[in-house]
Short mmCIF file of C-alpha atoms and ligand atoms in Angstrom, two decimals:
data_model
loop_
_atom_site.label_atom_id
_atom_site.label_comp_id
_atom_site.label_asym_id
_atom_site.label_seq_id
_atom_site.Cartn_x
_atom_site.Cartn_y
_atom_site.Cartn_z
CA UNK A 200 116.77 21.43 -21.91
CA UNK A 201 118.20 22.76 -18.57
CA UNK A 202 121.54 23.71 -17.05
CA UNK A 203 121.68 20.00 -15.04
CA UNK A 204 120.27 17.96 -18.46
CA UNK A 205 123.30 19.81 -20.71
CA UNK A 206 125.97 19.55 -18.25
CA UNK A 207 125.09 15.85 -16.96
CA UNK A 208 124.93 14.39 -20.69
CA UNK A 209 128.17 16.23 -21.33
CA UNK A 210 130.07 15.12 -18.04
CA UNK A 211 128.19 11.58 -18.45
CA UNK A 212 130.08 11.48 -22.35
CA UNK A 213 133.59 13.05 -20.74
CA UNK A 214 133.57 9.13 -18.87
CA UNK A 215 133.26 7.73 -21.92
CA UNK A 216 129.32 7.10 -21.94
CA UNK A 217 127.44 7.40 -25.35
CA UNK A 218 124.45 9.82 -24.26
CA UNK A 219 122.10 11.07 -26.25
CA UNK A 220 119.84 14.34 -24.90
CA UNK A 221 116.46 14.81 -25.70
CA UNK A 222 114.24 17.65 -25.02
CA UNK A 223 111.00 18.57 -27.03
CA UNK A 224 111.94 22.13 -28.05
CA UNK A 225 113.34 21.74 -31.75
CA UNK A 226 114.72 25.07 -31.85
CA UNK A 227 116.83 23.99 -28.61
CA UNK A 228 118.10 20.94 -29.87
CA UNK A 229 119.25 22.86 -33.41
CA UNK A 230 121.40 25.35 -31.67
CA UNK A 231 123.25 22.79 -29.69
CA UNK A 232 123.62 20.80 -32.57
CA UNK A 233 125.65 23.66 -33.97
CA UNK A 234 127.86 23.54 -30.73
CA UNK A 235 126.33 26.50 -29.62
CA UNK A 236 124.97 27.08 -26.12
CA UNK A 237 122.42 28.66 -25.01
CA UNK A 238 123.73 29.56 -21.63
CA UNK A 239 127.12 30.61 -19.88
CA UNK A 240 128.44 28.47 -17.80
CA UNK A 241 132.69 28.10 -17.41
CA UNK A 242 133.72 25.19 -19.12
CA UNK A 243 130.78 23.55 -20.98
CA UNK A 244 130.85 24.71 -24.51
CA UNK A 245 133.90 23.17 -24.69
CA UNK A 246 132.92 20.07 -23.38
CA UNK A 247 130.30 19.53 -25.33
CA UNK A 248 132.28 20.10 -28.48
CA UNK A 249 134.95 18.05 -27.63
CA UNK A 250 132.24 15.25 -26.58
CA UNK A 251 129.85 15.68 -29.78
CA UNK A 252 133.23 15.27 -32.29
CA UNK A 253 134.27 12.16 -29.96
CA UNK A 254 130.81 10.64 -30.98
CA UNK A 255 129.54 10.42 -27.46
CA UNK A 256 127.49 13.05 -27.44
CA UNK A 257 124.31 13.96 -29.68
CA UNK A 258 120.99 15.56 -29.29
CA UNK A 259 117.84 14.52 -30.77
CA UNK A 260 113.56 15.56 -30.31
CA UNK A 261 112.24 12.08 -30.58
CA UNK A 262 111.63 10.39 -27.25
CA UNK A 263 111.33 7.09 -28.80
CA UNK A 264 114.73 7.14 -30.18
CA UNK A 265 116.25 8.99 -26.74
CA UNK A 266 114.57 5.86 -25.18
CA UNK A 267 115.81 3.36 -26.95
CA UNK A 268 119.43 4.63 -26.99
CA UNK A 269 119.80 3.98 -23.44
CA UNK A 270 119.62 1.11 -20.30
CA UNK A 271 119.51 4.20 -18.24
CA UNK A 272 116.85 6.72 -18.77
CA UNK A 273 117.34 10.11 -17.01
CA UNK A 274 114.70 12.59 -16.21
CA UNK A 275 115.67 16.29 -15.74
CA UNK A 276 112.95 18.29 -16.91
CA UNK A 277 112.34 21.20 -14.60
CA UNK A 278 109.69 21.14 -12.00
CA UNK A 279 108.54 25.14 -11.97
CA UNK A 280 106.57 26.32 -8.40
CA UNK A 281 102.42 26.83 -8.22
CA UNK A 282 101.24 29.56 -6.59
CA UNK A 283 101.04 28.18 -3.60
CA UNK A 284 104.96 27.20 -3.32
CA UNK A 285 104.00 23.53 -3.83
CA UNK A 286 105.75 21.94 -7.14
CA UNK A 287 104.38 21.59 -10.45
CA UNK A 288 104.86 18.17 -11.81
CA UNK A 289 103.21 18.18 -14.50
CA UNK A 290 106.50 18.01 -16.94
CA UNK A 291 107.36 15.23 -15.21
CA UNK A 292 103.98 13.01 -15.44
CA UNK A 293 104.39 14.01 -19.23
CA UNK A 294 107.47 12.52 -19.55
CA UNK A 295 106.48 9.46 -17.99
CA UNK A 296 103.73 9.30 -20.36
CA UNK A 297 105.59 9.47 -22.81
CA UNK A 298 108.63 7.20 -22.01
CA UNK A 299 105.97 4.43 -21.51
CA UNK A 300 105.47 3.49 -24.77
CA UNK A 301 108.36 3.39 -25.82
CA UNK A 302 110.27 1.23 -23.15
CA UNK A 303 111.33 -2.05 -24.94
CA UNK A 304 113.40 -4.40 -22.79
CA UNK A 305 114.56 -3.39 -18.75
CA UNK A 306 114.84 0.19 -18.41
CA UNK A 307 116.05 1.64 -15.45
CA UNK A 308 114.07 5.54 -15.18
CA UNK A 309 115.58 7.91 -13.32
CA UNK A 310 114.69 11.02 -11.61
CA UNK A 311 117.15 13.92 -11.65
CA UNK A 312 114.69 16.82 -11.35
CA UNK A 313 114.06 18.36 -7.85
CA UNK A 314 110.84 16.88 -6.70
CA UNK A 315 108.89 16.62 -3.74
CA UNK A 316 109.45 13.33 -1.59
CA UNK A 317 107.15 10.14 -3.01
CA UNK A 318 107.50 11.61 -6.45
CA UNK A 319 109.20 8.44 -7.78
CA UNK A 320 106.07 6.33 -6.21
CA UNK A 321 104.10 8.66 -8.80
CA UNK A 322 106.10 8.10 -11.86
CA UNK A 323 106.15 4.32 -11.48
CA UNK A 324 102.66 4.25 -11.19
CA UNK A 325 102.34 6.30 -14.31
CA UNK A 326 104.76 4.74 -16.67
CA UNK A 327 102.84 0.70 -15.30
CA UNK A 328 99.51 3.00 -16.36
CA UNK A 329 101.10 3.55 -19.69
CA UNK A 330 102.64 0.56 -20.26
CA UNK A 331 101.63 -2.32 -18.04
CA UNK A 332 103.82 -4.76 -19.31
CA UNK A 333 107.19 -2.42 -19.23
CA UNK A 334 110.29 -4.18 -17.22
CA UNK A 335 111.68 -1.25 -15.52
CA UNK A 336 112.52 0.79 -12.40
CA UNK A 337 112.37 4.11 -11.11
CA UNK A 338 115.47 5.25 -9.27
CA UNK A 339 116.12 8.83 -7.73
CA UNK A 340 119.62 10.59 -8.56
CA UNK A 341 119.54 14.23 -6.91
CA UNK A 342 121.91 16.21 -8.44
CA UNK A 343 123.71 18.94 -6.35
CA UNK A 344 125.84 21.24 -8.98
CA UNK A 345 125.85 24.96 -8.88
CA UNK A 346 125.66 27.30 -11.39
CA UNK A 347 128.83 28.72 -11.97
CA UNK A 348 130.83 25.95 -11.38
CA UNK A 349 129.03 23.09 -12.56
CA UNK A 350 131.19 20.76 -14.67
CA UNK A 351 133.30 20.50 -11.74
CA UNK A 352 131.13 20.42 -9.36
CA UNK A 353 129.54 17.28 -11.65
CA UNK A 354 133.24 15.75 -12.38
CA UNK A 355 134.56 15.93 -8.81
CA UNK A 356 131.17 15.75 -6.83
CA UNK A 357 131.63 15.42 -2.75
CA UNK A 358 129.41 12.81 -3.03
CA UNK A 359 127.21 10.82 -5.13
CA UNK A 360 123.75 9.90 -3.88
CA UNK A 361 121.16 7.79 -5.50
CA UNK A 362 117.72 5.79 -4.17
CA UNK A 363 116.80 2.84 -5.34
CA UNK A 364 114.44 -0.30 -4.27
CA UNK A 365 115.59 -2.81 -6.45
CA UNK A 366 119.03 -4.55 -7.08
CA UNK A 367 119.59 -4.92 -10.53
CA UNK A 368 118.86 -1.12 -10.85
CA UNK A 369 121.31 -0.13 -8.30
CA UNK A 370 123.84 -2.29 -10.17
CA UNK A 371 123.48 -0.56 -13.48
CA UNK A 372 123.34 3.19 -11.32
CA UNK A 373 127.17 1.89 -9.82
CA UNK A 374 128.10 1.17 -13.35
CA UNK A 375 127.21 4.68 -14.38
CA UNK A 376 128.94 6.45 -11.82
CA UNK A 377 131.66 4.31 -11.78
CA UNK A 378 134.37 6.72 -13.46
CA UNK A 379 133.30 9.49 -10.92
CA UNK A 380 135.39 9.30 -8.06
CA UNK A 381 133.29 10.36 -5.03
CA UNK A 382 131.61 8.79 -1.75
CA UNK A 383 128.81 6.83 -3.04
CA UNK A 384 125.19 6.61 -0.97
CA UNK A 385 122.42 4.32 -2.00
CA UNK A 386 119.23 4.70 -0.36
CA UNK A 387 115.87 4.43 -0.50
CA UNK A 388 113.80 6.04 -3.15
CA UNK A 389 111.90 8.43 -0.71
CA UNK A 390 115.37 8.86 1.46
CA UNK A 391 116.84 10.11 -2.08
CA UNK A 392 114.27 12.48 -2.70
CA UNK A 393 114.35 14.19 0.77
CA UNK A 394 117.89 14.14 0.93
CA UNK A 395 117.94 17.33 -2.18
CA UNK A 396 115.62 19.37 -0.39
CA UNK A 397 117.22 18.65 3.35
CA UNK A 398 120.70 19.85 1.38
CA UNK A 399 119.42 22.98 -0.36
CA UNK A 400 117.07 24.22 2.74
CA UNK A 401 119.76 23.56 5.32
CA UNK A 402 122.32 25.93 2.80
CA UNK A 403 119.59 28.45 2.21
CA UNK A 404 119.13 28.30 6.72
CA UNK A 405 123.07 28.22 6.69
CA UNK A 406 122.47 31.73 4.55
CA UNK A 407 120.01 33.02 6.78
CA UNK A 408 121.19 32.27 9.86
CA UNK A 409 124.90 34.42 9.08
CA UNK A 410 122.43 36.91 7.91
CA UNK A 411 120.14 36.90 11.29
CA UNK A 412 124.01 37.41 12.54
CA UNK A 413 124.42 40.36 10.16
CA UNK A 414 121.96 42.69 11.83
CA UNK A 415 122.86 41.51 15.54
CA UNK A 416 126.84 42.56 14.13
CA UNK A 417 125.43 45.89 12.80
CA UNK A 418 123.08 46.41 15.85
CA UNK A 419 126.34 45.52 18.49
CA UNK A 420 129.09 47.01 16.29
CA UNK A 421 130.57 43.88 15.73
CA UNK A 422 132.08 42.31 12.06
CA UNK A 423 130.42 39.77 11.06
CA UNK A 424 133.30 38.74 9.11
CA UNK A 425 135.27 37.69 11.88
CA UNK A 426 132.18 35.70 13.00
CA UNK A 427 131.66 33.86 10.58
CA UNK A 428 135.46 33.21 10.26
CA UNK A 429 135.38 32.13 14.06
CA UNK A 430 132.38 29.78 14.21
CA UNK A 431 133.33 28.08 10.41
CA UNK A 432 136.53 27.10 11.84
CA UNK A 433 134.90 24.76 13.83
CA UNK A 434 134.99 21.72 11.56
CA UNK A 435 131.53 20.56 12.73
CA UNK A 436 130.17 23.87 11.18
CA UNK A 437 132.80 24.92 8.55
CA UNK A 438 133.22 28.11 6.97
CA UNK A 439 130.86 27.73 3.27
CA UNK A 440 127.81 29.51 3.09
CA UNK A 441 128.09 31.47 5.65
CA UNK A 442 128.65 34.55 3.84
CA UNK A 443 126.46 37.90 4.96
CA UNK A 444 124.71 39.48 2.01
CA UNK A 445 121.60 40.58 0.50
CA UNK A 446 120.07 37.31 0.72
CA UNK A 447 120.06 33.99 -1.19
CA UNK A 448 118.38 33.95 -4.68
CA UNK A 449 118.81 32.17 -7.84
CA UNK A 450 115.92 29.07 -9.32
CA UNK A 451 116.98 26.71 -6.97
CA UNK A 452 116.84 27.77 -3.49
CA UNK A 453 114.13 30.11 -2.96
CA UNK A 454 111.84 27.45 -5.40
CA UNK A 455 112.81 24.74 -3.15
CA UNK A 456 112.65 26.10 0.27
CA UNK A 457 108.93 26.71 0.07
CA UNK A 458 108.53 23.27 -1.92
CA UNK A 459 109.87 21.79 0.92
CA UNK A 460 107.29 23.75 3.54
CA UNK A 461 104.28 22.77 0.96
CA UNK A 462 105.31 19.09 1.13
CA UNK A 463 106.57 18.84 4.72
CA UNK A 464 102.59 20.40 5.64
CA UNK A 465 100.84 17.75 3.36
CA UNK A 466 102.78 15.36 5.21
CA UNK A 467 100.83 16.79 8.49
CA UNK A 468 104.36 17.57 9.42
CA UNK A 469 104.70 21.10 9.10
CA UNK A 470 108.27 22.45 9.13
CA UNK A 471 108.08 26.09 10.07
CA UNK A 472 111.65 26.72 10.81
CA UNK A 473 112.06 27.06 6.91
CA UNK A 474 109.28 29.72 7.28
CA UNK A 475 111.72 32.02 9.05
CA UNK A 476 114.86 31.23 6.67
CA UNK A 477 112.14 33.25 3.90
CA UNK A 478 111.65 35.96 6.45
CA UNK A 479 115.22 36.54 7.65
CA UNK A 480 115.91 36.11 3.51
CA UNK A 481 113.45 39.25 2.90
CA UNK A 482 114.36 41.30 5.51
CA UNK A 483 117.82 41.58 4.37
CA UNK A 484 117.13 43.09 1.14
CA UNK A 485 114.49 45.32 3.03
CA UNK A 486 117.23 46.53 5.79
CA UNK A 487 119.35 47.35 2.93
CA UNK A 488 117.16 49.82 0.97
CA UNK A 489 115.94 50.98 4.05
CA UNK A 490 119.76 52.01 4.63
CA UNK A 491 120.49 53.25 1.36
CA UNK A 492 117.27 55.30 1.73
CA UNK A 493 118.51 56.28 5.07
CA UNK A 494 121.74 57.92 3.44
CA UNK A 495 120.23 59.40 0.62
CA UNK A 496 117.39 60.39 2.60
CA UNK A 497 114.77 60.31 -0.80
CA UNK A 498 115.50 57.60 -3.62
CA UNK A 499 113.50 59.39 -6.29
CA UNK A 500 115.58 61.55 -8.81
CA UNK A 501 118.91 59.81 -7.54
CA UNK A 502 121.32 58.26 -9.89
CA UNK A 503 122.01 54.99 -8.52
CA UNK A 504 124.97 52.51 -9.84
CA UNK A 505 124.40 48.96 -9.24
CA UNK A 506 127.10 46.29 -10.16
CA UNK A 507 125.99 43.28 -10.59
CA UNK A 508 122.27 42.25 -11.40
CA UNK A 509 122.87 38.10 -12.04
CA UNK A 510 121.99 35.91 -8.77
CA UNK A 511 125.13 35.25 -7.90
CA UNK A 512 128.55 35.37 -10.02
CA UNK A 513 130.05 33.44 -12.95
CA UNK A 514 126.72 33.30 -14.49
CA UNK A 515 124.02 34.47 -17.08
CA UNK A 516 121.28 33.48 -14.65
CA UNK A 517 118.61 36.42 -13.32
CA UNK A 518 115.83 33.97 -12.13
CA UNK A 519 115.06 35.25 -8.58
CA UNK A 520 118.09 37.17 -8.13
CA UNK A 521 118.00 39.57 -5.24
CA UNK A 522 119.86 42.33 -7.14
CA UNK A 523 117.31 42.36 -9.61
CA UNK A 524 115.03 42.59 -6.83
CA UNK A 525 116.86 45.51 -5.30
CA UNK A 526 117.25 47.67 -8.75
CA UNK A 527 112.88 47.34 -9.15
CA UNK A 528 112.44 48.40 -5.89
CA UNK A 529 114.90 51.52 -6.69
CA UNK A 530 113.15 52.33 -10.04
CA UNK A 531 109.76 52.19 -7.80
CA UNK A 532 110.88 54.51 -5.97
CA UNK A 533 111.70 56.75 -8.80
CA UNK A 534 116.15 55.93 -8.60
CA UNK A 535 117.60 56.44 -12.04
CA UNK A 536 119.26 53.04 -11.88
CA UNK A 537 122.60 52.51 -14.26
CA UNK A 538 123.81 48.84 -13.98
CA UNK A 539 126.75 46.72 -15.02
CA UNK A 540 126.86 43.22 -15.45
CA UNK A 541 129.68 41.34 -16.85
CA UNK A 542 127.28 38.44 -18.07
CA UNK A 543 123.83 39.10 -17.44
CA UNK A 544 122.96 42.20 -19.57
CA UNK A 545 121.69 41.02 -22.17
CA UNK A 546 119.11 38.96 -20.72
CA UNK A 547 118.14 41.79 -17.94
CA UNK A 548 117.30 44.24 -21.32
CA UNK A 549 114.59 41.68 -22.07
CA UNK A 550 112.93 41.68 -18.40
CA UNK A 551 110.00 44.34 -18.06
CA UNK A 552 112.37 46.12 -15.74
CA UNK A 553 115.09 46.22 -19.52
CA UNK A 554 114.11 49.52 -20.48
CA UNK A 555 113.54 51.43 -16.70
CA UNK A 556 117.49 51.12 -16.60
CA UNK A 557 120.33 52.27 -18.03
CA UNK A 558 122.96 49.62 -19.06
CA UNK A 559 126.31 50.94 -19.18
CA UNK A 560 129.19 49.34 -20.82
CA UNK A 561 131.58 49.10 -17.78
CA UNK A 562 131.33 49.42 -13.68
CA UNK A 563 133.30 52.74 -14.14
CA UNK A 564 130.60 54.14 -16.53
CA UNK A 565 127.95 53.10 -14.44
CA UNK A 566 129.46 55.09 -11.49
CA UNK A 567 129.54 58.31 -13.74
CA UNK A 568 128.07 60.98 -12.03
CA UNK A 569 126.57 58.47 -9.53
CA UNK A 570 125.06 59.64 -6.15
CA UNK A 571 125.28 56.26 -4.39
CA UNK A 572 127.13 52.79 -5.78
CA UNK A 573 125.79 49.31 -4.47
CA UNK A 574 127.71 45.92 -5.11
CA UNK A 575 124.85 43.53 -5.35
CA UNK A 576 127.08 40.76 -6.89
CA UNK A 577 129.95 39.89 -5.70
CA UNK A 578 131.66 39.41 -9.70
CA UNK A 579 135.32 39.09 -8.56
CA UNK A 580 135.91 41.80 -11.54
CA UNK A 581 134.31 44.46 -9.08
CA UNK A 582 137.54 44.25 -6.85
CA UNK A 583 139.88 45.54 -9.04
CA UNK A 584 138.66 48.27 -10.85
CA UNK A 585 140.73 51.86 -9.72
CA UNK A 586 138.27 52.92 -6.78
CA UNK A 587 140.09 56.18 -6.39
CA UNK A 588 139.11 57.18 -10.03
CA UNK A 589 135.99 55.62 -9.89
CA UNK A 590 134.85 57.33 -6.35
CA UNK A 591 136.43 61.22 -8.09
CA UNK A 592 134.06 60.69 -10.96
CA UNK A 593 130.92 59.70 -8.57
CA UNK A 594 128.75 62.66 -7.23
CA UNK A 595 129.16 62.11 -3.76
CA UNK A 596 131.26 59.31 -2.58
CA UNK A 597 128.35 56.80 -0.65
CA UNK A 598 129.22 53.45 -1.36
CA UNK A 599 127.19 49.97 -0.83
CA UNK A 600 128.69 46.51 -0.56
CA UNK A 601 125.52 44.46 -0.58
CA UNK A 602 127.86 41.29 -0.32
CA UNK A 603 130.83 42.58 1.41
CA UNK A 604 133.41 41.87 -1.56
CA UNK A 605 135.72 44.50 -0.74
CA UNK A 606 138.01 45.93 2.07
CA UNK A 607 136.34 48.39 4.77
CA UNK A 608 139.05 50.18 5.28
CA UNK A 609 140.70 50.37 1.67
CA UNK A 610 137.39 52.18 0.41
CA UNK A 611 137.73 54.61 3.30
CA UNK A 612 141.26 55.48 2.04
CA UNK A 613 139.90 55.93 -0.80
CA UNK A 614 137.18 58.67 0.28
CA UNK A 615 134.27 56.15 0.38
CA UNK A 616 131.66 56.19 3.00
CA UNK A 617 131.72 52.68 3.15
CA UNK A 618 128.38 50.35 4.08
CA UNK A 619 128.77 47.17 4.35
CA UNK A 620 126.75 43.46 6.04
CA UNK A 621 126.96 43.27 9.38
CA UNK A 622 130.03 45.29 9.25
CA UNK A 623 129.20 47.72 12.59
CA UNK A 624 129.46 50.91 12.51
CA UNK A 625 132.92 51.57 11.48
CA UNK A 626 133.63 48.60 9.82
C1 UGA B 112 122.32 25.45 -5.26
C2 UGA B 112 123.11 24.44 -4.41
O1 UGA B 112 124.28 25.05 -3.88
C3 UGA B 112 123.52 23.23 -5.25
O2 UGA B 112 124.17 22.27 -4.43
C4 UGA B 112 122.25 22.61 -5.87
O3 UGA B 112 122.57 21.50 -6.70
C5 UGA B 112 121.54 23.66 -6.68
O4 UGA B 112 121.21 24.78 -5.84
C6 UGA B 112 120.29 23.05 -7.25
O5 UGA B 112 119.37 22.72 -6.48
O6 UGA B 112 120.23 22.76 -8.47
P1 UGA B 112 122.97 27.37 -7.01
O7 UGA B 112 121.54 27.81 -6.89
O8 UGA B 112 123.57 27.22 -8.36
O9 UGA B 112 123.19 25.95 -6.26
O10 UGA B 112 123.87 28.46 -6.26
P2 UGA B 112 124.54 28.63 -4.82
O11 UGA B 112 125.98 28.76 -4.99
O12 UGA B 112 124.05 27.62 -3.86
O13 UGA B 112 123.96 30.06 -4.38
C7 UGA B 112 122.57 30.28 -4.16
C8 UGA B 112 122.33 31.66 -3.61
O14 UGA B 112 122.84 31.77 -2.29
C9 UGA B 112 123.00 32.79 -4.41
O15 UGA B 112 122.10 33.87 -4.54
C10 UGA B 112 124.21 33.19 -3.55
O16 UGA B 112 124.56 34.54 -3.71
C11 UGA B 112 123.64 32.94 -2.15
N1 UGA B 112 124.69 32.69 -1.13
C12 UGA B 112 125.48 31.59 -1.22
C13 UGA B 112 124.83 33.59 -0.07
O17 UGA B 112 124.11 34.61 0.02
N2 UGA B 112 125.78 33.33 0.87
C14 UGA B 112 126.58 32.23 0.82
O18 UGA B 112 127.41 32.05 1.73
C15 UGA B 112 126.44 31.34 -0.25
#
């Protein structure tokens, strides 16, 4: 059970619906039985507690009795990348196996995973395999919460969207959603499906294009602070996601950006402008160690502090996180790496890169004796610790904001020799 399937049933219960989650991983479904959850995320445990004692909220292993609990099945089992980029769906043919047999009486299905476009077509055609004589139908609900801020983001959602072809499903999806006030869109089943990826590729090009900015800023000695502050104050561009960094990261975006390029070229319509969101996403981490190795001239045998190694703040989460990125290519090149993370240490000790770093137990103790500090995520924490003290106990004072969190010009008062994103030269 995911991030989406946990928060969703518990947001879905906090309306005063009686949910029940199922997911085929006993061990899973024991610890949240306990009230115990296996990730961080602000806000949830609680809601799930208060939820489960309320009676609206329970968890179970059986699909036949998740099945017959509800009018309104939802799918959210993830959809992991091939090789290739494409997206693996075979979790989600399972489950429509699966859920065949055991739909008695209208159904309506729905697909919350991220999935290619025409992926609903599929899992009607597999549940009528299954179970010709089922009365159902397949709807598509993208779901559009981040990590980090998820219960709101699924309480007070900008907007709701779901695809449907048929009537009487749509009626039951409005009666769901019906507590949630938000903008509600009701498409078509394919025009639900695109409408995830179009979102999360034109955030990730949002990314990439302030980043494409970045290097022009450092290149012209401009800010790219201010630029980003002057073109989002145009309302038809706005200021959100366009902030400068060391690239996007996480399990959603970089997974669904080249999803969307497979798909788009099996459609024979081939959408290469996506193809350069990847590069300009690379070459900002490889600009930055390139500058770090500029200042240090050779990584090897340098103690390097890194703050931050989770893909983004307010989070446990290290899938495809660029600082994680950043500290293996350090330890490559033979950097004694010492991290801090407020949340994500204890997952990062497990990774095969775990025991190549040192973990300390604080951001000052990880700039100890330090040659060269990076901020890699922007943890608000970061901008508050004593900088004098911390830059008087480094070995020489080189300093690198990998997602411009703090002030230029503060960290010069305070002896750094301050690097930042598309900051210029003196900025
Ligand atoms: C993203 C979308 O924002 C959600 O709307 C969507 O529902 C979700 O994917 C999903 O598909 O499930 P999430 O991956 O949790 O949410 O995180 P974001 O806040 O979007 O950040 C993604 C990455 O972009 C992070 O690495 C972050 O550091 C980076 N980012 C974000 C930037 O580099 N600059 C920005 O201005 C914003």
């Amino acid at each position: 059970m995911n991030l989406e399937t946990v928060t969703t049933g518990a947001c879905f219960a906090e309306v005063g619906h009686d949910v029940m989650c199922v997911d085929n991983d006993a061990k899973k479904i024991e610890t949240l039985r306990r009230g115990e959850i296996p990730i961080y995320e602000p806000g949830l445990a609680d809601l799930v507690a208060q939820n489960v004692a309320a009676g609206r909220l329970s968890f179970t292993t059986s699909t036949a009795e998740g099945v017959d609990h509800g009018d309104v099945v939802f799918i959210a089992v993830p959809t992991p990348p091939n090789p290739d980029g494409s997206v693996d769906l075979k979790f989600i043919e399972k489950v429509a196996r699966e859920i065949a047999p055991c739909l008695k009486g209208y159904k309506v299905v729905v697909d919350k995973s991220t999935v290619p476009v025409k992926t609903g077509e599929k899992v009607a055609e597999t549940i009528l395999r299954y179970a010709p004589e089922a009365e159902f139908d397949v709807v598509s609900n993208p779901e559009f919460l981040r990590e980090g801020s998820a219960v709101a983001d699924l309480m007070k959602p900008d907007r709701i969207v779901f695809g449907s072809n048929s009537d009487r499903a749509s009626a039951l999806m409005k009666k769901v959603y019906e507590p949630f006030v938000a903008p509600l869109l009701v498409t078509d089943i394919n025009s639900a499906e695109l409408i995830k990826h179009a979102a999360n590729s034109f955030l990730a090009l949002k990314i990439s294009y302030i980043n494409a900015i970045s290097e022009i800023c450092e290149a012209s000695d401009a800010d790219v602070e201010l630029v980003a502050e002057g073109i989002g104050m145009d309302a038809r561009i706005g200021r959100s996601f366009l902030n400068a960094g060391l690239g996007y990261g996480g399990s959603c975006f970089p997974k669904d950006i080249a999803a969307f390029i497979a798909i788009s070229e099996q459609l024979g319509t081939p959408f290469d402008l996506l193809k350069e969101v990847q590069k300009i996403n690379r070459r900002q981490l490889d600009r930055f160690v390139e500058r770090v190795r500029k200042a240090l001239w050779v990584l090897g045998e340098k103690r390097i502090a890194v703050w931050g190694l989770t893909f983004k703040p307010n989070t446990d989460d290290l899938r495809c996180s660029v600082a994680l990125d950043l500290v293996e290519r350090l330890v490559a090149e033979g950097a004694e790496v010492v991290a801090y993370d407020p949340k994500g240490m204890e997952r990062a000790a497990d990774l095969p890169v775990g025991p190549k770093i040192r973990l300390a137990a604080s951001p000052e103790e990880a700039a100890l004796g330090a040659e060269a500090l990076i901020v890699a995520t922007e943890w608000p924490e970061f901008a508050r610790v004593d900088f004098r003290r911390v830059r008087e106990s480094m070995l020489s004072p080189l300093l690198f904001d990998g997602r411009n969190l703090l002030d230029p010009a503060t960290m010069r008062k305070h002896g750094f020799e301050y690097h930042g994103i598309g900051r210029g030269r003196e900025r």
